[in-house]
Amino acid sequence: MGEGPRRAAELVELVVAREATGARIDRFLAGCLPVSRSEVQRWIANGRVTVDGAVRDASARLREGERVLVRPEPREATVALPDESVTFEVLHVDDEIVVVDKPPGLVVHPARGHERGTLVNGLLARGLFRRDDWGAGVPDGDVDHAAYVRPGIVHRLDKGTSGVMVVARTPRAREGLKAQFQAHSIERAYEAIVVGGAEAQTLSTMHGRHPRDRLRFTTRVSRGKRAVTHVRVLGSLRGATHVECTLETGRTHQIRVHLAESGTPVLADPLYGRPPADPLLRSVAERLGHQALHARVLGFVHPGSGKPVRFEAPPPADFAEALAALR
């Protein structure tokens, strides 16, 4: 995208090549330098990036031959602390990524009320992050989580949802994975136990935050983002259905919202469901203690090798026990 960087003391100088004409400044720099786009945006906001001597916005477009001068700032060290008590299974690890099977009940990253005991704290304890590689890691425009610390986190599973997650170990991997999630090119398949008789269907709706309950999302909005879930029946149960859900999009709570608002909420979902009237279903839900939702499959292009990879993990023991009790 640009000629190789020349460094003088702490300065980095890049000349925009023809093929980079029209690129945003932040994307251009994130592609040329071993840093994340969010970090580049911080430098730009602090006036540490100039184009032909002038400070410009992160979204400004570049032209061939322009000289981009960067004065990097030291990375902000993460305040997340290692926590050796956090347990989870590592499915794969290499220099760029780590793939884990997150158990139900585990929060993904530090947040208000969850400063310790999260997946990020556990990854730090295992040495799967180097502190100096990461800053605050707040996704673009994610104002709801601006105070949270989440190095390498490119997607999340809700606390009560189990299954396969990929976490970036380097800024380069984080940007590559984020681009795939934003392009909806990730393969994702979930298993769920839902209350009632579900049918095979494709749910294509709008998706947005609930107008009266800020913890919830809903399809019943006039403005929002497109959400598409494909539902396949895996088996009929007593008062319930075992289903597979594959995603075209990955909105917050998407599967839980789609299943609940189509009349078959996920069993034991504390936010979108309610205690079942059937005594057996209620007993199984109480023993389970979290929504019966498991991310079984995750497939993507490896951000280092460029080759497709696919990871799979079976549902946890409590999910299997719930299935057995309802068969």
Coordinates of N, CA and C in Angstrom, one line a residue, residues 184 186 188-192 194 198-207 218-219 225-233 243-262 264 266 293-294:
H184 N -19.3 -10.7 7.7 CA -20.2 -11.8 7.9 C -19.7 -13.0 7.1
I186 N -17.7 -15.4 8.5 CA -17.4 -16.4 9.5 C -18.5 -17.5 9.5
R188 N -20.6 -20.0 11.5 CA -21.0 -20.2 12.9 C -22.2 -21.0 13.0
A189 N -22.1 -22.1 13.8 CA -23.3 -23.0 14.0 C -23.4 -23.2 15.5
Y190 N -24.7 -23.0 16.0 CA -25.0 -23.2 17.4 C -26.0 -24.3 17.6
E191 N -26.0 -24.9 18.8 CA -27.0 -25.8 19.2 C -27.8 -25.2 20.3
A192 N -29.1 -25.4 20.3 CA -30.0 -24.9 21.4 C -31.1 -25.9 21.7
V194 N -34.9 -25.4 22.8 CA -36.0 -24.4 22.8 C -37.3 -24.9 23.4
A198 N -40.4 -26.2 17.7 CA -39.8 -25.3 16.6 C -39.8 -26.0 15.3
E199 N -39.8 -25.1 14.2 CA -39.8 -25.6 12.9 C -38.6 -25.1 12.1
A200 N -38.2 -25.8 11.1 CA -37.1 -25.3 10.2 C -37.5 -24.0 9.5
Q201 N -36.7 -23.0 9.6 CA -37.1 -21.7 9.0 C -35.9 -20.8 8.9
T202 N -36.0 -19.8 8.1 CA -35.0 -18.7 8.1 C -35.7 -17.5 8.7
L203 N -35.0 -16.9 9.7 CA -35.6 -15.7 10.3 C -34.7 -14.5 9.8
S204 N -35.3 -13.6 9.1 CA -34.6 -12.4 8.5 C -35.4 -11.2 9.0
T205 N -34.8 -10.4 9.9 CA -35.5 -9.3 10.5 C -34.6 -8.1 10.7
M206 N -35.2 -7.0 11.2 CA -34.4 -5.9 11.7 C -34.1 -6.3 13.1
H207 N -33.0 -5.6 13.6 CA -32.5 -6.0 15.0 C -32.0 -4.7 15.6
T218 N -34.4 -6.5 20.3 CA -35.7 -6.9 19.7 C -35.7 -6.8 18.2
T219 N -36.6 -7.6 17.5 CA -36.8 -7.5 16.1 C -37.8 -6.4 15.8
K225 N -30.4 -3.0 12.4 CA -29.5 -3.7 11.5 C -30.2 -5.0 11.1
R226 N -29.8 -5.5 9.9 CA -30.4 -6.7 9.4 C -29.8 -7.9 10.2
A227 N -30.7 -8.8 10.5 CA -30.2 -10.1 11.2 C -30.9 -11.3 10.6
V228 N -30.0 -12.3 10.3 CA -30.5 -13.5 9.6 C -30.0 -14.7 10.3
T229 N -31.0 -15.6 10.7 CA -30.7 -16.8 11.4 C -31.4 -18.0 10.7
H230 N -30.7 -19.0 10.4 CA -31.2 -20.2 9.8 C -31.4 -21.3 10.9
V231 N -32.6 -21.8 11.0 CA -33.0 -22.8 12.1 C -33.2 -24.1 11.4
R232 N -32.6 -25.1 12.0 CA -32.8 -26.5 11.5 C -33.1 -27.4 12.7
V233 N -34.1 -28.2 12.6 CA -34.5 -29.1 13.7 C -33.6 -30.3 13.7
V243 N -32.5 -27.8 18.4 CA -32.3 -27.1 17.1 C -30.8 -26.7 16.8
E244 N -30.5 -26.5 15.6 CA -29.2 -26.0 15.2 C -29.5 -24.6 14.5
C245 N -28.8 -23.6 14.9 CA -28.9 -22.3 14.3 C -27.6 -21.9 13.7
T246 N -27.7 -21.5 12.4 CA -26.5 -21.0 11.7 C -26.7 -19.5 11.4
L247 N -25.7 -18.7 11.4 CA -25.8 -17.3 11.4 C -25.3 -16.7 10.0
E248 N -26.0 -15.8 9.4 CA -25.5 -15.0 8.4 C -24.9 -13.7 8.9
T249 N -25.5 -13.2 10.0 CA -25.1 -12.0 10.7 C -24.9 -12.4 12.1
G250 N -24.2 -11.5 12.9 CA -23.9 -11.8 14.3 C -24.2 -10.7 15.2
R251 N -25.5 -10.4 15.3 CA -25.9 -9.3 16.2 C -25.9 -9.7 17.6
T252 N -25.9 -8.8 18.5 CA -25.9 -9.1 20.0 C -27.2 -9.8 20.3
H253 N -27.1 -10.9 21.0 CA -28.3 -11.7 21.4 C -29.1 -12.2 20.2
Q254 N -28.6 -12.3 19.0 CA -29.4 -12.5 17.8 C -30.2 -13.8 17.9
I255 N -29.6 -14.9 18.2 CA -30.3 -16.2 18.2 C -31.3 -16.2 19.3
R256 N -31.0 -15.7 20.5 CA -31.9 -15.6 21.6 C -33.2 -14.8 21.3
V257 N -32.9 -13.7 20.6 CA -34.1 -12.8 20.2 C -34.9 -13.5 19.2
H258 N -34.3 -14.0 18.1 CA -35.0 -14.6 17.0 C -35.9 -15.8 17.5
L259 N -35.3 -16.6 18.4 CA -36.0 -17.8 18.8 C -37.2 -17.4 19.8
A260 N -36.9 -16.4 20.7 CA -37.9 -16.0 21.6 C -39.1 -15.3 20.9
E261 N -38.8 -14.5 19.9 CA -39.8 -13.7 19.3 C -40.5 -14.5 18.2
S262 N -40.0 -15.7 17.9 CA -40.8 -16.6 17.0 C -41.6 -17.6 17.8
T264 N -40.5 -19.7 20.4 CA -39.8 -20.8 20.9 C -38.5 -20.4 21.6
V266 N -35.2 -19.9 24.0 CA -34.2 -20.9 24.5 C -34.5 -21.3 25.9
L293 N -27.8 -22.8 25.2 CA -27.2 -22.4 23.9 C -25.7 -22.6 23.8
H294 N -25.3 -23.3 22.8 CA -23.8 -23.7 22.7 C -23.3 -23.4 21.3

